Amino acid sequence: MTTTWADIQRLAADLQRVQLAEGTKKLSERNCVEVVSMLMASKAIDIVFTSDGHAYLTKKHLLTEIKNECIGRGGRVSLSDLAHTLNVDYEHIENSVAVILKQSSSFVLCNAELIARDYVDSLCVELNERLSETGVLSASQLIKTWDLPSEIFYGLVLTEIGNKVEAMMDGDMIYTSAYLNAQRNLLKAILNSLTKVTPMAKLSAHLNLSPSIFWSIYDDLAASNEVPGTVIGGRSSNLAYYVPNLHGMLVKSFVLKSFEQQKMIETSVLKKLSVADANVYLKDVLPKSEFTSLIFFPSAIISKKLWEEIEAAIKNEMEKMCYCDVSLHMPAAISSVQDVEKAISICVRSSKMEKMCYCDVSLHMPAAISSDQDVEKAISICVKSSKEWMSASGQPFLYNAQLLTNALKAVDGLINDRAEKEAAIWGKQQRNAKKEEKPQEDDWATGKGRKGRGGKGKGNKQTPKEEPPCGEHTYDVYLCTS
């Protein structure tokens, strides 16, 4: 049956007439409330009143309203916003959301927010698109960009890595497999092109990889023999360095040539060559006999042959002059104050070692002078003529006991003359002081003696103090050697 426009107009007129007609029976608002209350008490109906109490709705309709509101807001809405928008108490919203989660897997509750699964899927799609462009993303940066609570991002989005998100995560960074393969090839190329020692932290920062991912890729390359070098230092710190095999060969060749040509190598040069422990490195590079004869100065390490040349020059000057300025015989590379002090210490110790022998002097004394006193005198003379070297603290000079003996002989006459002059002056001053003293008069006191039983007592006279004869004075003479 075909419906005409006239039929539609007739139905519209009937509807309007019914709407305008007044009912024969009406219920007041109070009666309506009582009827609804009776139905609720008898559990004939299950409804929820609004927060202001002016309206009510069924729980089934409330579920529909909550779902529609969540989808209408893009798939994510907080429970507090639902309670405010739907004008329903928060308790009813919580109960209704719990029912929705039981009835459907299309919604999840996270961080007091109702989230649709479609919303999570859309985030995964967007994450895949971004990763395909950059290859690596920061999780914390994504949280700020998407304005997502971390609970939602980590609990719903990142749990899809390996499923809906084609990537892997380490720490805060998310990587695609294509990006990691590209970085592996790049690391391989860098390691093969390096010719000097390089910090591994610098390589890791250049590749924009987390430490664990970086070392995982490195171990994979090393296991397949694609790394032409070794790593020294601990991986857990920033002290790990990559040492190419080529660099090791060049350093070894340079060190051997330095000892062959210059008979020494400076410690600063070894540091520039990334030799952390010179003692350990030279022990591995040099022959054992040559290494044990090395002399380690603060500024350089020299061979035994070079030191023998320096020591010979010092001994030659000591024999001629009885003293020597050691700094004049040191090479420029080891001419610092610490180096000179080290050289002086070695020379002094060497001179003492040369004299560490024993001799029974009495066996070499003639019979006429073989008494204990004669032997002691001979030993004293030998000690004085000893050539043991000595040094003055803070000075680059060496000297021996003979120098002191010669110096004392040179000033001995001056000391005696000065002592005689000072003694004469002092004696003259003492005599003048005696003449200037006034003579003191002696007081004679008389006293009567008491009578004794046998007769008169006699007065006692004080005996005058005797003075030494004139001209007989004793002087203490002190020799001044200043």
Coordinates of C-alpha atoms in Angstrom, one line a residue:
M1 CA 0.0 0.0 0.0
T2 CA 1.4 3.3 -1.0
T3 CA 1.3 6.1 1.5
T4 CA 0.3 9.5 0.0
W5 CA 1.1 13.0 1.3
A6 CA -2.5 13.4 2.2
D7 CA -2.3 10.4 4.6
I8 CA 0.7 12.0 6.3
Q9 CA -1.0 15.3 6.8
R10 CA -4.1 13.5 8.3
L11 CA -1.9 11.7 10.8
A12 CA -0.1 14.9 11.8
A13 CA -3.5 16.5 12.4
D14 CA -4.6 13.6 14.6
L15 CA -1.5 13.8 16.6
Q16 CA -1.9 17.5 17.2
R17 CA -5.5 17.1 18.2
V18 CA -4.5 14.4 20.8
Q19 CA -1.7 16.6 22.2
L20 CA -4.0 19.6 22.6
A21 CA -6.8 17.6 24.3
E22 CA -7.0 17.8 28.1
G23 CA -7.1 14.6 30.1
T24 CA -10.1 13.8 32.1
K25 CA -8.1 12.6 35.1
K26 CA -4.8 14.2 36.5
L27 CA -2.4 13.2 39.3
S28 CA -0.7 15.9 41.3
E29 CA 3.0 15.9 41.7
R30 CA 2.7 14.7 45.3
N31 CA 0.6 11.8 44.2
C32 CA 3.1 10.9 41.5
V33 CA 5.9 10.8 44.1
E34 CA 3.9 8.6 46.4
V35 CA 3.1 6.2 43.6
V36 CA 6.7 6.0 42.6
S37 CA 7.8 5.4 46.2
M38 CA 5.3 2.6 46.6
L39 CA 6.5 0.9 43.4
M40 CA 10.1 1.2 44.5
A41 CA 9.3 -0.2 47.9
S42 CA 7.6 -3.2 46.3
K43 CA 10.6 -3.5 44.0
A44 CA 8.3 -3.3 41.0
I45 CA 10.7 -0.7 39.4
D46 CA 14.5 0.0 39.8
I47 CA 15.2 3.7 39.3
V48 CA 17.8 6.2 40.4
F49 CA 16.9 9.8 41.5
T50 CA 19.0 12.7 40.2
S51 CA 21.1 14.7 42.6
D52 CA 18.5 17.5 42.9
G53 CA 15.6 15.0 43.3
H54 CA 13.6 16.6 40.5
A55 CA 13.9 13.7 38.1
Y56 CA 14.7 10.0 38.0
L57 CA 15.9 7.4 35.5
T58 CA 16.2 3.7 35.4
K59 CA 19.5 2.0 36.0
K60 CA 19.4 0.5 32.6
H61 CA 19.1 3.9 31.1
L62 CA 21.9 5.2 33.3
L63 CA 24.2 2.6 31.9
T64 CA 23.3 3.7 28.4
E65 CA 23.9 7.4 29.3
I66 CA 27.4 6.6 30.8
K67 CA 28.5 4.7 27.7
N68 CA 27.2 7.4 25.4
E69 CA 29.0 10.1 27.4
C70 CA 32.3 8.2 27.3
I71 CA 32.1 7.6 23.6
G72 CA 31.0 11.2 23.0
R73 CA 34.1 12.5 24.8
G74 CA 36.4 10.6 22.6
G75 CA 36.6 7.4 24.6
R76 CA 37.8 8.7 27.9
V77 CA 35.9 10.4 30.8
S78 CA 36.4 10.6 34.5
L79 CA 33.8 9.3 36.9
S80 CA 33.6 12.7 38.6
D81 CA 32.7 14.4 35.3
L82 CA 30.0 11.7 34.7
A83 CA 28.4 12.4 38.0
H84 CA 28.4 16.1 37.3
T85 CA 27.1 15.8 33.7
L86 CA 24.4 13.2 34.4
N87 CA 23.4 14.9 37.7
V88 CA 23.6 11.6 39.5
D89 CA 25.4 10.8 42.8
Y90 CA 29.0 9.6 42.5
E91 CA 28.0 6.3 44.2
H92 CA 25.5 5.5 41.5
I93 CA 28.1 6.2 38.8
E94 CA 30.6 3.9 40.5
N95 CA 28.0 1.1 40.7
S96 CA 26.9 1.5 37.1
V97 CA 30.5 1.6 35.8
A98 CA 31.2 -1.7 37.7
V99 CA 28.2 -3.2 35.9
I100 CA 29.4 -2.0 32.5
L101 CA 32.9 -3.5 33.1
K102 CA 31.3 -6.9 33.9
Q103 CA 29.0 -6.8 30.9
S104 CA 31.4 -5.6 28.3
S105 CA 35.1 -5.8 27.6
S106 CA 35.0 -2.7 25.4
F107 CA 35.6 -0.5 28.4
V108 CA 38.2 -0.4 31.1
L109 CA 38.6 1.6 34.3
C110 CA 42.0 3.2 35.0
N111 CA 42.9 6.0 37.4
A112 CA 39.2 6.7 38.1
E113 CA 38.5 7.2 34.4
L114 CA 36.3 5.1 32.1
I115 CA 38.2 4.4 28.9
A116 CA 36.9 2.7 25.8
R117 CA 39.1 0.1 24.1
D118 CA 38.8 1.9 20.8
Y119 CA 40.5 4.9 22.5
V120 CA 43.5 2.7 23.5
D121 CA 43.6 1.2 20.0
S122 CA 43.7 4.7 18.5
L123 CA 46.7 5.6 20.8
C124 CA 48.5 2.5 19.6
V125 CA 48.0 3.4 16.0
E126 CA 49.3 6.9 16.6
L127 CA 52.3 5.5 18.5
N128 CA 53.1 3.2 15.6
E129 CA 52.9 6.1 13.1
R130 CA 55.3 8.2 15.2
L131 CA 57.7 5.4 15.7
S132 CA 57.8 4.7 11.9
E133 CA 58.9 8.3 11.4
T134 CA 61.5 8.7 14.1
G135 CA 62.4 5.1 15.1
V136 CA 62.8 6.1 18.8
L137 CA 60.5 7.9 21.2
S138 CA 60.6 9.0 24.8
A139 CA 57.8 7.6 27.0
S140 CA 57.8 10.7 29.3
Q141 CA 57.6 13.0 26.3
L142 CA 54.6 11.1 24.9
I143 CA 52.8 11.4 28.2
K144 CA 53.2 15.2 28.1
T145 CA 52.3 15.4 24.4
W146 CA 49.1 13.3 24.8
D147 CA 48.3 14.8 28.2
L148 CA 47.8 11.3 29.6
P149 CA 48.2 10.1 33.2
S150 CA 51.2 7.9 33.5
E151 CA 49.0 5.1 34.9
I152 CA 46.9 5.0 31.7
F153 CA 49.9 5.2 29.4
Y154 CA 52.0 2.5 31.1
G155 CA 49.0 0.4 32.1
L156 CA 47.1 0.4 28.8
V157 CA 49.2 1.6 25.9
L158 CA 52.7 0.2 26.7
T159 CA 51.3 -3.2 27.6
E160 CA 50.4 -3.5 23.9
I161 CA 54.1 -3.3 22.9
G162 CA 54.9 -6.5 20.9
N163 CA 51.2 -6.9 20.1
K164 CA 49.6 -3.8 18.7
V165 CA 52.8 -1.7 19.0
E166 CA 55.7 -3.0 16.9
A167 CA 58.6 -1.9 19.1
M168 CA 60.6 -2.7 22.2
M169 CA 61.1 -0.6 25.3
D170 CA 64.2 -0.1 27.5
G171 CA 64.0 2.4 30.4
D172 CA 62.2 5.5 29.1
M173 CA 62.9 4.9 25.5
I174 CA 60.9 3.0 22.9
Y175 CA 62.7 1.6 19.8
T176 CA 61.7 0.0 16.6
S177 CA 63.5 -3.1 15.4
A178 CA 64.4 -1.3 12.2
Y179 CA 66.0 1.5 14.2
L180 CA 68.1 -0.9 16.3
N181 CA 69.3 -2.7 13.2
A182 CA 70.4 0.6 11.7
Q183 CA 72.2 1.6 14.9
R184 CA 73.9 -1.8 15.0
N185 CA 75.3 -1.2 11.5
L186 CA 76.3 2.3 12.4
L187 CA 78.2 1.1 15.6
K188 CA 80.0 -1.5 13.5
A189 CA 81.1 1.1 11.0
I190 CA 82.3 3.4 13.8
L191 CA 84.3 0.7 15.6
N192 CA 86.0 -0.3 12.4
S193 CA 87.0 3.3 11.5
L194 CA 88.4 4.3 14.9
T195 CA 92.2 4.6 15.3
K196 CA 92.5 6.1 18.8
V197 CA 91.1 5.4 22.2
T198 CA 87.5 6.6 22.6
P199 CA 85.2 6.7 25.6
M200 CA 82.3 4.2 25.2
A201 CA 79.9 6.7 26.8
K202 CA 80.6 9.1 23.9
L203 CA 79.7 6.4 21.4
S204 CA 76.5 5.5 23.3
A205 CA 75.5 9.2 23.3
H206 CA 76.2 9.6 19.6
L207 CA 74.0 6.6 18.8
N208 CA 71.2 7.8 21.1
L209 CA 70.9 4.4 22.8
S210 CA 70.3 3.5 26.4
P211 CA 73.4 1.9 28.1
S212 CA 71.8 -1.6 28.2
I213 CA 70.7 -1.6 24.6
F214 CA 74.1 -0.2 23.5
W215 CA 76.1 -2.9 25.4
S216 CA 73.7 -5.5 24.1
I217 CA 74.4 -4.5 20.5
Y218 CA 78.2 -4.3 21.2
D219 CA 78.2 -7.8 22.7
D220 CA 76.4 -9.1 19.7
L221 CA 79.0 -7.6 17.4
A222 CA 81.8 -8.9 19.6
A223 CA 80.3 -12.4 19.6
S224 CA 80.3 -12.4 15.8
N225 CA 84.0 -11.2 15.7
E226 CA 83.0 -7.9 14.1
V227 CA 84.8 -5.7 16.6
P228 CA 88.5 -4.9 15.8
G229 CA 89.5 -3.9 19.3
T230 CA 88.9 -4.3 23.0
V231 CA 87.2 -2.5 25.9
I232 CA 89.1 -1.5 29.0
G233 CA 87.4 -0.3 32.2
G234 CA 84.1 -1.0 33.9
R235 CA 80.9 -0.9 31.9
S236 CA 78.9 0.4 34.9
S237 CA 80.9 3.6 35.0
N238 CA 82.0 6.3 32.5
L239 CA 85.6 4.9 32.6
A240 CA 85.1 2.3 29.8
Y241 CA 87.2 3.0 26.7
Y242 CA 87.4 1.3 23.4
V243 CA 91.0 0.6 22.3
P244 CA 91.4 -0.3 18.6
N245 CA 93.9 -3.0 17.8
L246 CA 95.6 -0.6 15.4
H247 CA 96.1 1.9 18.2
G248 CA 97.7 -0.7 20.4
M249 CA 100.2 -1.6 17.7
L250 CA 101.0 2.0 17.0
V251 CA 101.5 2.8 20.7
K252 CA 103.7 -0.2 21.2
S253 CA 105.9 0.7 18.2
F254 CA 106.2 4.3 19.5
V255 CA 107.2 3.2 23.0
L256 CA 109.9 0.8 21.7
K257 CA 111.3 3.4 19.4
S258 CA 111.4 6.0 22.1
F259 CA 113.5 3.8 24.4
E260 CA 115.7 2.8 21.5
Q261 CA 116.4 6.3 20.3
Q262 CA 115.9 8.6 23.3
K263 CA 116.4 5.9 26.1
M264 CA 113.4 7.4 27.8
I265 CA 109.7 8.3 27.5
E266 CA 107.8 11.1 29.2
T267 CA 104.8 10.2 31.4
S268 CA 102.8 13.0 29.8
V269 CA 103.2 11.3 26.5
L270 CA 102.0 8.0 27.9
K271 CA 98.9 9.7 29.2
K272 CA 98.2 11.2 25.8
L273 CA 98.5 7.7 24.4
S274 CA 95.8 6.6 26.9
V275 CA 98.2 4.4 28.9
A276 CA 96.5 4.5 32.3
D277 CA 99.2 2.5 34.2
A278 CA 102.6 2.9 32.8
N279 CA 104.1 0.3 35.1
V280 CA 101.8 -2.4 34.0
Y281 CA 101.9 -1.5 30.3
L282 CA 105.7 -1.3 30.1
K283 CA 105.9 -4.6 31.9
D284 CA 103.9 -6.2 29.1
V285 CA 105.7 -4.4 26.2
L286 CA 109.4 -4.4 27.2
P287 CA 111.6 -7.4 27.8
K288 CA 111.9 -8.4 31.5
S289 CA 115.5 -7.5 31.8
E290 CA 115.0 -4.1 30.4
F291 CA 111.8 -3.4 32.4
T292 CA 113.5 -4.3 35.7
S293 CA 116.3 -1.8 35.0
L294 CA 114.0 1.1 34.3
I295 CA 114.1 4.2 36.6
F296 CA 110.8 5.9 37.1
F297 CA 111.0 9.7 37.6
P298 CA 107.9 11.9 38.1
S299 CA 108.2 13.4 34.6
A300 CA 109.6 10.5 32.6
I301 CA 110.8 6.9 32.7
I302 CA 114.4 6.4 31.7
S303 CA 116.5 3.4 30.8
K304 CA 119.4 2.2 32.9
K305 CA 121.9 3.2 30.2
L306 CA 120.8 6.8 30.2
W307 CA 120.9 7.0 34.0
E308 CA 124.5 5.6 34.0
E309 CA 125.5 8.4 31.6
I310 CA 124.0 11.0 34.0
E311 CA 125.5 9.4 37.1
A312 CA 128.9 9.2 35.4
A313 CA 128.8 12.9 34.7
I314 CA 127.8 13.7 38.3
K315 CA 130.6 11.4 39.7
N316 CA 133.2 13.1 37.5
E317 CA 132.3 16.5 38.7
M318 CA 132.1 15.3 42.3
E319 CA 135.7 14.0 42.1
K320 CA 136.9 17.3 40.7
M321 CA 135.0 19.8 42.8
C322 CA 133.7 17.8 45.8
Y323 CA 130.2 19.1 45.0
C324 CA 127.9 19.1 42.0
D325 CA 124.8 20.9 40.8
V326 CA 122.7 17.9 39.7
S327 CA 120.1 19.9 37.8
L328 CA 122.8 20.8 35.2
H329 CA 123.3 17.2 34.2
M330 CA 119.6 16.3 33.9
P331 CA 117.9 16.1 30.5
A332 CA 115.2 18.7 29.8
A333 CA 112.4 16.1 30.1
I334 CA 113.4 15.4 33.7
S335 CA 114.5 18.8 35.0
S336 CA 111.7 19.6 37.4
V337 CA 112.3 20.0 41.1
Q338 CA 110.8 16.6 41.8
D339 CA 113.0 14.9 39.2
V340 CA 116.1 16.5 40.6
E341 CA 115.2 15.4 44.1
K342 CA 114.7 11.9 42.9
A343 CA 118.1 11.9 41.1
I344 CA 119.8 13.2 44.3
S345 CA 118.1 10.5 46.4
I346 CA 119.4 7.8 44.0
C347 CA 122.9 9.2 44.0
V348 CA 123.1 9.5 47.8
R349 CA 121.8 5.9 48.1
S350 CA 124.2 4.7 45.5
S351 CA 127.2 6.3 47.3
K352 CA 126.2 4.6 50.5
M353 CA 125.8 1.2 48.8
E354 CA 129.3 1.5 47.4
K355 CA 130.6 1.8 50.9
M356 CA 128.7 -1.1 52.4
C357 CA 131.8 -3.3 52.7
Y358 CA 133.7 -4.3 55.8
C359 CA 137.3 -4.1 56.8
D360 CA 139.3 -5.1 60.0
V361 CA 141.5 -2.0 60.2
S362 CA 143.8 -3.6 62.8
L363 CA 144.9 -6.2 60.3
H364 CA 146.4 -3.4 58.2
M365 CA 148.2 -1.5 60.9
P366 CA 152.0 -1.9 61.6
A367 CA 152.9 -3.5 64.8
A368 CA 154.2 -0.2 66.2
I369 CA 150.8 1.4 66.0
S370 CA 148.5 -1.5 66.6
S371 CA 147.1 -0.4 70.0
D372 CA 143.3 0.2 70.4
Q373 CA 144.0 4.0 70.5
D374 CA 146.0 3.8 67.2
V375 CA 143.3 1.8 65.5
E376 CA 140.6 4.2 66.6
K377 CA 142.6 7.1 65.3
A378 CA 143.1 5.3 61.9
I379 CA 139.3 4.6 61.7
S380 CA 138.6 8.3 62.4
I381 CA 140.9 9.4 59.6
C382 CA 139.3 7.0 57.2
V383 CA 135.8 8.2 58.0
K384 CA 136.9 11.8 57.5
S385 CA 138.3 10.9 54.1
S386 CA 135.1 9.1 53.1
K387 CA 133.6 10.1 49.8
E388 CA 130.0 9.4 50.8
W389 CA 127.8 11.9 49.2
M390 CA 125.4 14.2 51.0
S391 CA 122.7 16.7 50.0
A392 CA 121.0 19.8 51.3
S393 CA 117.3 19.8 51.6
G394 CA 115.6 21.9 48.9
Q395 CA 118.8 22.4 47.0
P396 CA 120.0 20.7 43.7
F397 CA 123.5 20.2 45.1
L398 CA 125.5 17.1 46.1
Y399 CA 128.7 17.3 48.2
N400 CA 130.9 15.0 50.3
A401 CA 132.7 15.2 53.6
Q402 CA 136.0 16.3 52.0
L403 CA 134.3 19.5 51.0
L404 CA 133.4 20.2 54.7
T405 CA 137.0 19.4 55.8
N406 CA 138.5 21.7 53.2
A407 CA 136.1 24.5 54.2
L408 CA 137.0 24.1 57.9
K409 CA 140.7 24.2 57.1
A410 CA 140.2 27.4 55.0
V411 CA 138.5 29.2 57.9
D412 CA 140.5 27.7 60.7
G413 CA 143.1 30.5 60.8
L414 CA 140.3 33.2 60.7
I415 CA 138.6 31.5 63.6
N416 CA 141.7 31.5 65.8
D417 CA 142.6 35.1 65.0
R418 CA 139.1 36.2 65.8
A419 CA 139.1 34.2 69.0
E420 CA 142.3 35.8 70.2
K421 CA 141.1 39.3 69.5
E422 CA 137.8 38.8 71.2
A423 CA 139.5 37.3 74.3
A424 CA 141.9 40.3 74.6
I425 CA 139.1 42.7 74.3
W426 CA 137.0 40.9 76.9
G427 CA 140.0 40.7 79.4
K428 CA 140.6 44.4 79.0
Q429 CA 137.0 45.2 79.7
Q430 CA 137.1 43.1 82.9
R431 CA 140.2 44.9 84.2
N432 CA 138.7 48.3 83.6
A433 CA 135.6 47.3 85.4
K434 CA 137.7 46.3 88.5
K435 CA 139.5 49.7 88.6
E436 CA 136.3 51.6 88.5
E437 CA 135.0 49.9 91.6
K438 CA 135.3 52.0 94.8
P439 CA 137.1 50.3 97.7
Q440 CA 134.7 49.6 100.6
E441 CA 135.8 50.6 104.1
D442 CA 136.0 47.8 106.7
D443 CA 133.8 48.4 109.7
W444 CA 135.5 47.3 113.0
A445 CA 133.0 46.6 115.7
T446 CA 134.1 46.4 119.4
G447 CA 132.2 44.7 122.1
K448 CA 132.6 44.0 125.8
G449 CA 133.0 40.5 126.9
R450 CA 131.0 39.1 129.8
K451 CA 132.8 38.3 133.0
G452 CA 133.4 34.7 133.6
R453 CA 133.8 33.0 136.9
G454 CA 137.5 33.1 136.8
G455 CA 138.1 36.8 135.8
K456 CA 137.3 39.6 133.4
G457 CA 135.9 38.9 130.1
K458 CA 137.8 40.1 127.0
G459 CA 136.3 41.9 124.1
N460 CA 136.2 40.1 120.8
K461 CA 137.5 41.9 117.7
Q462 CA 136.3 41.1 114.2
T463 CA 139.1 39.8 112.0
P464 CA 139.3 41.7 108.8
K465 CA 138.6 39.8 105.6
E466 CA 141.8 38.9 103.8
E467 CA 142.1 40.1 100.2
P468 CA 144.1 38.4 97.6
P469 CA 147.5 39.9 97.0
C470 CA 147.5 42.8 94.6
G471 CA 147.7 41.7 91.0
E472 CA 146.7 38.1 91.7
H473 CA 143.4 37.9 89.7
T474 CA 141.9 35.0 87.8
Y475 CA 140.2 35.5 84.5
D476 CA 137.9 33.1 82.6
V477 CA 138.7 33.4 78.9
Y478 CA 135.9 32.4 76.3
L479 CA 136.8 31.9 72.7
C480 CA 134.3 33.4 70.4
T481 CA 134.0 31.6 67.1
S482 CA 131.3 33.8 65.5

